[in-house]
Coordinates of C-alpha atoms in Angstrom, one line a residue:
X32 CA -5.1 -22.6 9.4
X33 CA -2.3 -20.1 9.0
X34 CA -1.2 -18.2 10.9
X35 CA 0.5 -14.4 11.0
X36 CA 4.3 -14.2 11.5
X37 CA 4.7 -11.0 13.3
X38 CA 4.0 -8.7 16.7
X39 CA 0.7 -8.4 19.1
X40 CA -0.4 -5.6 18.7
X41 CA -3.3 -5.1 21.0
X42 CA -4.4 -1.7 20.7
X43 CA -5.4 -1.9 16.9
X44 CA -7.9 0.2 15.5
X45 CA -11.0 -2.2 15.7
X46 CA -15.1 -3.1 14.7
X47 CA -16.2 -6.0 14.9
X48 CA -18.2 -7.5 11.7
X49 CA -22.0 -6.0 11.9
X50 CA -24.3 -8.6 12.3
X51 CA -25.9 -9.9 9.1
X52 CA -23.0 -8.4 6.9
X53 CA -21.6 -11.4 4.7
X54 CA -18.8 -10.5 2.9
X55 CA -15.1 -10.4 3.9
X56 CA -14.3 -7.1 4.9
X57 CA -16.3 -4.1 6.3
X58 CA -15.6 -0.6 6.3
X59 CA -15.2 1.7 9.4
X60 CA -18.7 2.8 11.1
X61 CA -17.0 6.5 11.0
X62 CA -15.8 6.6 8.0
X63 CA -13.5 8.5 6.4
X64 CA -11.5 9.1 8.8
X65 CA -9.8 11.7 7.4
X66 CA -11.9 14.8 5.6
X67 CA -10.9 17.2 2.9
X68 CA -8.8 20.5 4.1
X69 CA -7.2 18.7 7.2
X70 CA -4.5 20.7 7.7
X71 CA -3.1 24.2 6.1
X72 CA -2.1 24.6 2.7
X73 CA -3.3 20.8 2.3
X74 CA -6.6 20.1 0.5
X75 CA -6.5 16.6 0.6
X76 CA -5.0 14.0 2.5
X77 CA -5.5 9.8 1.1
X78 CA -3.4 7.4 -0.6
X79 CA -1.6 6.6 2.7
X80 CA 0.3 4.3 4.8
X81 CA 0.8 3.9 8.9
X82 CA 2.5 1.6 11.2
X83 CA 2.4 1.1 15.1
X84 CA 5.0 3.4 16.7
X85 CA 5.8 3.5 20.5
X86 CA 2.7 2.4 21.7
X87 CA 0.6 4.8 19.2
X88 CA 0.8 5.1 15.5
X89 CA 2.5 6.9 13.2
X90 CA 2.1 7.6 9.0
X91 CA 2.9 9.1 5.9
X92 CA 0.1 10.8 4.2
X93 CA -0.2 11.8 0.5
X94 CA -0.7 15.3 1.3
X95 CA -2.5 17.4 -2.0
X96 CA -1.4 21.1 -1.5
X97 CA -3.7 24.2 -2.7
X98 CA -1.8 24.3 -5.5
X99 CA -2.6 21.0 -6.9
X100 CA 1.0 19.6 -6.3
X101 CA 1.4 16.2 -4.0
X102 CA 4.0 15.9 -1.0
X103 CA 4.3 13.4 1.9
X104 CA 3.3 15.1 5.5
X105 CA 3.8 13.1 9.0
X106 CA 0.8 12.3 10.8
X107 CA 0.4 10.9 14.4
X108 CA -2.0 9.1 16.0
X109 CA -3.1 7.6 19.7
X110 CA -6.0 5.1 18.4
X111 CA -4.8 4.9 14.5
X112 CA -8.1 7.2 13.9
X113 CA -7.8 10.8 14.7
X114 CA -4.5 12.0 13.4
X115 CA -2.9 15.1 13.6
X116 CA -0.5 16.4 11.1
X117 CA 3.0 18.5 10.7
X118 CA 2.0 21.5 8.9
X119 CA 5.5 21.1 7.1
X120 CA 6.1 18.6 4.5
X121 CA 9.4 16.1 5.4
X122 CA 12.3 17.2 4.5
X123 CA 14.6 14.9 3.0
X124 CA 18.3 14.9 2.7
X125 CA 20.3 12.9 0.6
X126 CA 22.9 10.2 2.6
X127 CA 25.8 12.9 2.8
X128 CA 22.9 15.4 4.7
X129 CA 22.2 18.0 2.4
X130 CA 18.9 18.6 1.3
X131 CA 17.3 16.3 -1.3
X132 CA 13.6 17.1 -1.6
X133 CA 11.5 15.3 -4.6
X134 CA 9.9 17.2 -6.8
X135 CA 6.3 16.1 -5.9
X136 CA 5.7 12.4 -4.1
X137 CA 2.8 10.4 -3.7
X138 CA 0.8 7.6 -2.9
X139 CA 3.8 6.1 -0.3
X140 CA 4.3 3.3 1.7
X141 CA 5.8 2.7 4.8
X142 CA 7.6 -0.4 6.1
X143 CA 9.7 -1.4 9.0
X144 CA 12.9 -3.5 7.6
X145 CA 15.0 -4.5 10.5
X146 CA 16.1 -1.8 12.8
X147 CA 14.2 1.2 9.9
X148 CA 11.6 2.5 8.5
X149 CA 11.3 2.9 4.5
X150 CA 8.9 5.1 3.1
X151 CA 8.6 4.3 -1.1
X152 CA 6.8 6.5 -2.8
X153 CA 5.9 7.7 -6.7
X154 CA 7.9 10.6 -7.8
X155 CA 9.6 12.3 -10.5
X156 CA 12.5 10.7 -11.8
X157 CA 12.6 12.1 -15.4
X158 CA 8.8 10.8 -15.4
X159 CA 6.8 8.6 -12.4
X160 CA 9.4 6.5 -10.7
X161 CA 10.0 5.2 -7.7
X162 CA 11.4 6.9 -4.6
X163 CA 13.1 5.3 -1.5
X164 CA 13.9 6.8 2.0
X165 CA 14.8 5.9 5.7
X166 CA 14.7 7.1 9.2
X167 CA 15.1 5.7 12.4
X168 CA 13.6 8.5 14.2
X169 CA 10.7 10.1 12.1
X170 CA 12.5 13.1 12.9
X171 CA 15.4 12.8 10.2
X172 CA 14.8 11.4 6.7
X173 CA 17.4 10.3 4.1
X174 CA 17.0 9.7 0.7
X175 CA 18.7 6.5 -1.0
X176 CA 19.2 6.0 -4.7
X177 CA 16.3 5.9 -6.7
X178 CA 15.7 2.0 -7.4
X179 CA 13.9 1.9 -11.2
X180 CA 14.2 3.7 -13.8
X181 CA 11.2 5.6 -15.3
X182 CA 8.5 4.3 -15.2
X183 CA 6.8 2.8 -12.2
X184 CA 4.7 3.3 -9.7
X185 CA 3.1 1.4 -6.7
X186 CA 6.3 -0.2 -4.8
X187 CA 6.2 -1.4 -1.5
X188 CA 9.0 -3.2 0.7
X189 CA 8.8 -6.8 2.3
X190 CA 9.0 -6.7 6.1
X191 CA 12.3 -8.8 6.1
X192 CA 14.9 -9.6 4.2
X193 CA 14.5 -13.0 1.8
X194 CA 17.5 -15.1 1.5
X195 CA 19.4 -12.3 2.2
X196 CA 17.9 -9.6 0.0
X197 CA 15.6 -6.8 0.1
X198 CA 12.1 -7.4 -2.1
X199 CA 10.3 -4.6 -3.5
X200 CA 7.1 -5.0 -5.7
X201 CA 6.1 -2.5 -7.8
X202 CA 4.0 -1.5 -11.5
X203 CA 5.8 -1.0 -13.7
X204 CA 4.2 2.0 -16.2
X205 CA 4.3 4.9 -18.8
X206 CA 4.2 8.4 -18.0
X207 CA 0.5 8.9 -18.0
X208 CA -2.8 7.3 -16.4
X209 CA -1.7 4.0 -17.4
X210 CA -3.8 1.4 -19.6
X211 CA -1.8 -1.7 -18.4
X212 CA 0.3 -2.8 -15.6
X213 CA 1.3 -6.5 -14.0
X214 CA 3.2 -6.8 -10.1
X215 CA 6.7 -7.8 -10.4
X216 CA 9.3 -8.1 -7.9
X217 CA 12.8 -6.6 -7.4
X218 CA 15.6 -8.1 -5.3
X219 CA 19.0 -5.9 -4.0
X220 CA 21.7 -6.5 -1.7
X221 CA 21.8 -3.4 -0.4
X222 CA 18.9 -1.1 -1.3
X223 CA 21.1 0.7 -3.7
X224 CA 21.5 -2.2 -7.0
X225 CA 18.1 -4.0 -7.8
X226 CA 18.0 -6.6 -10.9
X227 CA 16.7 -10.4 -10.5
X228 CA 13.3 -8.9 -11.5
X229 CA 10.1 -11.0 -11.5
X230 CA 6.9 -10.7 -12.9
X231 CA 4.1 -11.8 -10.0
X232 CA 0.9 -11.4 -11.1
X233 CA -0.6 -10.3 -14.1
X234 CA -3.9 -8.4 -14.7
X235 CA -7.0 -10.3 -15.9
X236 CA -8.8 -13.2 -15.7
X237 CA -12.5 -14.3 -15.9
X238 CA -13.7 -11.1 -13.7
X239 CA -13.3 -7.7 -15.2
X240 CA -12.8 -5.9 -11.6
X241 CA -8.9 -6.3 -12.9
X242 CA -9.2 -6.3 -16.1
X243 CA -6.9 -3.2 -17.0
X244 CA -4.6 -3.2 -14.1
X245 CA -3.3 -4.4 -11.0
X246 CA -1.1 -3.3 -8.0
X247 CA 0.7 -4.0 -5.2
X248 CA -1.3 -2.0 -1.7
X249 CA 0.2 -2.5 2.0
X250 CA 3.6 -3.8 2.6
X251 CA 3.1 -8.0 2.5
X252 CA 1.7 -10.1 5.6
X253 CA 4.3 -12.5 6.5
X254 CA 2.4 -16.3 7.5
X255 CA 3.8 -19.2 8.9
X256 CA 3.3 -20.8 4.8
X257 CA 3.1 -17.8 2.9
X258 CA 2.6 -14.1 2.4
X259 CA -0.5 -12.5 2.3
X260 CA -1.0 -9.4 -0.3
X261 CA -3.7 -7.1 -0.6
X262 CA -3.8 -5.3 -3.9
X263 CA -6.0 -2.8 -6.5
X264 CA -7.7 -3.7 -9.5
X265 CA -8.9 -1.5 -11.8
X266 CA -11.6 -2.0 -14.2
X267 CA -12.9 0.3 -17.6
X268 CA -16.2 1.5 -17.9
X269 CA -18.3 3.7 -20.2
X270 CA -18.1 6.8 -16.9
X271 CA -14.1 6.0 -16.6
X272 CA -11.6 3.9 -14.3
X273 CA -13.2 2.0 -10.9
X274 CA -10.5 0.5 -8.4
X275 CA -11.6 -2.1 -6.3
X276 CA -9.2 -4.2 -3.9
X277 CA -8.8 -7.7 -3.2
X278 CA -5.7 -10.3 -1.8
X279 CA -3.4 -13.2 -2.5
X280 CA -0.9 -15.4 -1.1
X281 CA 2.8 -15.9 -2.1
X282 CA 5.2 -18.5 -1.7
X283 CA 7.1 -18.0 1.6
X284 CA 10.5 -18.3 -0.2
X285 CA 10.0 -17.4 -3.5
X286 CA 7.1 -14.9 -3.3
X287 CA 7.2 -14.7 -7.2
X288 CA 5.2 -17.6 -7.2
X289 CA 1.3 -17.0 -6.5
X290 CA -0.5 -20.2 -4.5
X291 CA -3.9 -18.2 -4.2
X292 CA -5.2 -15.3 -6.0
X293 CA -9.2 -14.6 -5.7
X294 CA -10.9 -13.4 -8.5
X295 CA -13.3 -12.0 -7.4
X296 CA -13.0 -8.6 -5.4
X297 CA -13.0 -8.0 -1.8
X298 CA -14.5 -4.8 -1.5
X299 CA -15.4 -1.7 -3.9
X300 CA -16.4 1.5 -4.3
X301 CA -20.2 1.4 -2.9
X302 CA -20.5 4.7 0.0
X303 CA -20.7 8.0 -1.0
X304 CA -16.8 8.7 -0.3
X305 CA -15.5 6.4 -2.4
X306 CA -18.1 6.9 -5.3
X307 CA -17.9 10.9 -5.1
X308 CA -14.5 13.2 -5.3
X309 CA -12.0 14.4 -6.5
X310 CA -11.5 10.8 -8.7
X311 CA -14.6 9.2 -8.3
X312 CA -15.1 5.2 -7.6
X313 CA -11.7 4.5 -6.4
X314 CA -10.7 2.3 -3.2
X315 CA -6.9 2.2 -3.3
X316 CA -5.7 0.5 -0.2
X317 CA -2.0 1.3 1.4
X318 CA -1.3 -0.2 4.7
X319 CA -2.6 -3.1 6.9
X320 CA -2.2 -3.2 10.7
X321 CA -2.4 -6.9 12.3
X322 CA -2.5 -8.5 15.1
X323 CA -0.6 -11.5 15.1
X324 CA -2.9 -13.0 18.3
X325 CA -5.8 -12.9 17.2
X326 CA -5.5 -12.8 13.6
X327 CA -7.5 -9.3 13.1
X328 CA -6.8 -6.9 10.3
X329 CA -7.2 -3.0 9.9
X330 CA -6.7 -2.3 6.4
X331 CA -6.2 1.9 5.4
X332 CA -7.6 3.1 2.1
X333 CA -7.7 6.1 -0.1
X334 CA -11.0 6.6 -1.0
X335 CA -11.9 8.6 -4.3
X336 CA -8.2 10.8 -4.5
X337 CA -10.5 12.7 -1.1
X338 CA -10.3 10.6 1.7
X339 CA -8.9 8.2 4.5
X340 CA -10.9 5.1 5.1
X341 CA -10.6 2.1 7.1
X342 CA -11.9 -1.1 6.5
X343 CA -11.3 -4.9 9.5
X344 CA -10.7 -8.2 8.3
X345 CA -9.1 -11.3 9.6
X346 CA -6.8 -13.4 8.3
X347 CA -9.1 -16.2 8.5
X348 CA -11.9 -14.1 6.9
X349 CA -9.6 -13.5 4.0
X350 CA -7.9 -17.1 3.3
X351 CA -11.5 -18.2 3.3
X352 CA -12.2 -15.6 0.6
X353 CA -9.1 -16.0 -1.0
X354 CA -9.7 -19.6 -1.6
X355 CA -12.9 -20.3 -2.3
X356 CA -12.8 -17.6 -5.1
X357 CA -9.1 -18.8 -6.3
X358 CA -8.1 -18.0 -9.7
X359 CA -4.2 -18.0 -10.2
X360 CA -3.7 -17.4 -14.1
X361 CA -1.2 -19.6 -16.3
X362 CA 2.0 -16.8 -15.7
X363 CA 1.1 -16.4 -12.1
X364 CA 2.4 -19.9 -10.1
X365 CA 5.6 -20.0 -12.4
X366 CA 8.8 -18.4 -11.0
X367 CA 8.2 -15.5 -13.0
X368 CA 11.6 -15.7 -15.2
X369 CA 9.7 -15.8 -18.4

């Protein structure tokens, strides 16, 4: 069985799987974590990534203001459960230290490359792009060239370099609430050029939980024979959009190429948080915490544009999943240079 390439990390935020529950992953007894007006000026907090930090946890949080307009706020954490926030959004400077503030961001990852942390976020580049900063410190936060052009959303780093390049995934998109969208990948040699693009994975097949679009969620799992992706689906229906998550596994060296896909979701909107707010039935999942030792999994989630939810795995729980409901369409196992 495989097996996760990466750090113990012992104090993870942790339930074990309720007895008689059968599917794959299960959702926080406490849930949601985070509740609307958690900090001044900010109405709602979701859509938002963390990572372990010093012995705690640390995160970027798609912070909606009371006047309707996103920014990124800091959070921190002791148990990756109760947070507490800056009341300030980050500041950003640009990479000669004056300030370079977006517009608006959200929906942001965060990654540890090497020796820093990148958040990547949606902002406004002449329409929804992607935006790319670093710190070392969480105290000081540059801004580096913007990597697409308009339009795109849903980026997220790999965890390492792959021969020798940075990886970013993303979506690419129009300007509005976008009727299509496939994965594709992005290398660079230094964060600031990106080209070899890729297309991934593409929306579809036999289930219609993906049927509209698809996108990339937590920065990739690396596994001794692969990498590990969770990801949204998105679905139509006669009351709107419903986003529903599942996974797959990519090639170690060419993650391009999909080996698994399921087809069949992992978990969707079903409790009242993720059926009710401010967009209703959406489970849009943005960071996983692991533990390479025993394999568990701690996956964070927006839940209907309102909330913070958690949901456990474990690696095992998901291959199993992954596999038995594999579906890897025609475009998906080829190197993606169609």
């Amino acid at each position: 069985m495989s097996k996760i390439i990466g750090s113990s990390l012992k104090n993870i935020p942790w339930q074990d799987k309720p007895k008689g529950f059968n599917g794959p992953i299960w959702r926080h007894s406490e849930n949601p974590i985070i509740n609307r007006n958690p900090v001044n000026g900010v109405a709602r907090i979701f859509n938002s990534a963390v990572v372990p930090y010093e012995g705690a946890f640390i995160g970027v949080f798609r912070g909606e203001t009371i006047n309707g307009r996103p920014h990124i706020y800091l959070g921190r954490s002791k148990d990756g459960l109760h947070w507490e926030f800056d009341e300030e959004k980050i500041k950003f400077f640009d990479e000669d230290g004056k300030p370079y503030q977006p517009l608006y961001a959200y929906d942001p990852r965060l990654v540890k490359v090497e020796d820093a942390y990148y958040i990547i976020w949606c902002g406004d580049f002449d329409g929804a792009s992607i935006g790319l900063a670093r710190t070392t410190d969480f105290k000081t936060f540059t801004r580096l060239e913007n990597p697409f052009l308009p339009f795109n959303r849903n980026a997220v780093l790999f965890p390492r370099r792959i021969n020798g390049k940075y990886v970013m995934l993303s979506r690419p998109s129009d300007n509005g609430h976008t009727q299509f969208g496939d994965i594709m990948l992005s290398q660079s040699p230094d964060l600031k050029y990106w080209g070899e693009h890729r297309l991934v994975m593409q929306k579809g097949g036999n289930g219609w939980w993906q049927s509209v679009k698809i996108g990339c969620g937590p920065a990739p799992i690396e596994l001794d024979d692969g990498w590990l992706i969770f990801y949204h689906g998105v679905t139509g229906t006669c009351n709107g959009l419903v986003y529903s998550m599942s996974a797959a596994i990519l090639d170690k060296d060419n993650p391009a190429k999909v080996l698994y896909r399921a087809g069949s979701f992992m978990l969707t909107p079903e409790e009242w948080y993720e059926e009710r707010g401010f967009v209703p039935n959406v489970v849009f999942p943005c960071a996983a915490l692991c533990d390479a030792d025993t394999g568990r999994i701690a996956i964070y989630y927006g839940a209907a544009d309102s909330y913070v939810a958690v949901a456990y795995t474990t690696l095992d729980e998901t291959l199993n999943f992954i596999k038995e409901h594999n579906e890897v369409l025609p475009l998906d196992s080829t190197d993606g240079k169609i």
